Tab-separated table of C-alpha atoms in Angstrom:
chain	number	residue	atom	x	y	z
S	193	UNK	CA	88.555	84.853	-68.033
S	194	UNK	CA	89.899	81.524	-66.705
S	195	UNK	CA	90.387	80.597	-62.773
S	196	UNK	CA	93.447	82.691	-61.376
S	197	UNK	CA	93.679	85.071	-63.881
S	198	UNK	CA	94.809	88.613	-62.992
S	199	UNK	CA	91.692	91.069	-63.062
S	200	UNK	CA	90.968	94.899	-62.633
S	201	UNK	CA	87.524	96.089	-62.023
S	202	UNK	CA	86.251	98.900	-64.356
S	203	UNK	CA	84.311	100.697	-61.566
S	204	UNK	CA	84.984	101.635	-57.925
S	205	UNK	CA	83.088	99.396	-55.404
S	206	UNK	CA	82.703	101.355	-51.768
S	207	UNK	CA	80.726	98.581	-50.017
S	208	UNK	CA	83.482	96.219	-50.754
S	209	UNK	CA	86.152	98.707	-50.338
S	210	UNK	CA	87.041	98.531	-53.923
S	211	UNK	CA	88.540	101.867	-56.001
S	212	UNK	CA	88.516	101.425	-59.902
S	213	UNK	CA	91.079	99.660	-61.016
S	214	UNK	CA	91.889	97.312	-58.150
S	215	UNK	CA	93.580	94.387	-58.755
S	216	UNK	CA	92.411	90.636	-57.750
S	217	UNK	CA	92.435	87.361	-58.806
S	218	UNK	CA	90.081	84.979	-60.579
S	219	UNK	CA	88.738	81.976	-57.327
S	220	UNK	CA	86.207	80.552	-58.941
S	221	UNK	CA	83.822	80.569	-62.091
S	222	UNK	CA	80.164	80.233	-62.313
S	223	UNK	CA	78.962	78.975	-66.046
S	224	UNK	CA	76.125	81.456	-67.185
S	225	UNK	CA	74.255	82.799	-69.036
S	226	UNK	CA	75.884	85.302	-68.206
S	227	UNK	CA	79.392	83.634	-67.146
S	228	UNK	CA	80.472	84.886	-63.669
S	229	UNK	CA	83.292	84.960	-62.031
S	230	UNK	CA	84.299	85.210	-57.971
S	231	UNK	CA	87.135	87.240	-57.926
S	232	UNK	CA	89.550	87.851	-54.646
S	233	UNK	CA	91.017	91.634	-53.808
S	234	UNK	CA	94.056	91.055	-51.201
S	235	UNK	CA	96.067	93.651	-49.554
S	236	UNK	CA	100.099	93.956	-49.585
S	237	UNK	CA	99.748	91.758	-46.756
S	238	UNK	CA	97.806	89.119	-48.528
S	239	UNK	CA	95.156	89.570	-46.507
S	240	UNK	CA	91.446	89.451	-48.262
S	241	UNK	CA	90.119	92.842	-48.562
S	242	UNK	CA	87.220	91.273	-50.521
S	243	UNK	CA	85.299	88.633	-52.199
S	244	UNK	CA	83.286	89.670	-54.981
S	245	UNK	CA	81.114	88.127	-57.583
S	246	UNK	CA	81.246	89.600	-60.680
S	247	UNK	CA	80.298	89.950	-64.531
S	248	UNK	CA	83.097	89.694	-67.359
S	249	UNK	CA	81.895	93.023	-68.403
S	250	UNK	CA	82.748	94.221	-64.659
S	251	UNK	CA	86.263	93.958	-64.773
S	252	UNK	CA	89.293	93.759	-67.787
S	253	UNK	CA	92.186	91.097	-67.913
S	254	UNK	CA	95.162	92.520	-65.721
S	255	UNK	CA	99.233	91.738	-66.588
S	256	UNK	CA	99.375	89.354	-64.746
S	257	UNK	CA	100.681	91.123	-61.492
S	258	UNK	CA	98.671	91.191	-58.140
């Protein structure tokens, strides 16, 4: 994953408001071991819903559409 790639997350997330398979964005990267990545959830709006830190492992490369 590279910074403002499109990402889903494998697993819902209730204390961030998160269902499986919500989209976000890739803000920031965090060299490892293990790599992380600070990814952005926005609504329709483009308001942040959430900003959450997660592993690669955590989420799967999206199409490229928020």
């Amino acid at each position: 994953m590279e910074l403002y790639d499109v990402v889903e997350v494998h697993e819902a997330r209730p204390s961030e408001q998160l269902s499986a398979g919500a989209v976000g964005s890739v803000v920031d990267v965090f060299d490892g071991p293990p790599p992380m990545f600070e990814v952005e959830f926005a609504d329709a709006g483009g308001r942040t819903i959430a900003m959450v830190t997660l592993r690669a492992d955590q989420m799967v490369q999206g199409d490229g559409h928020l």
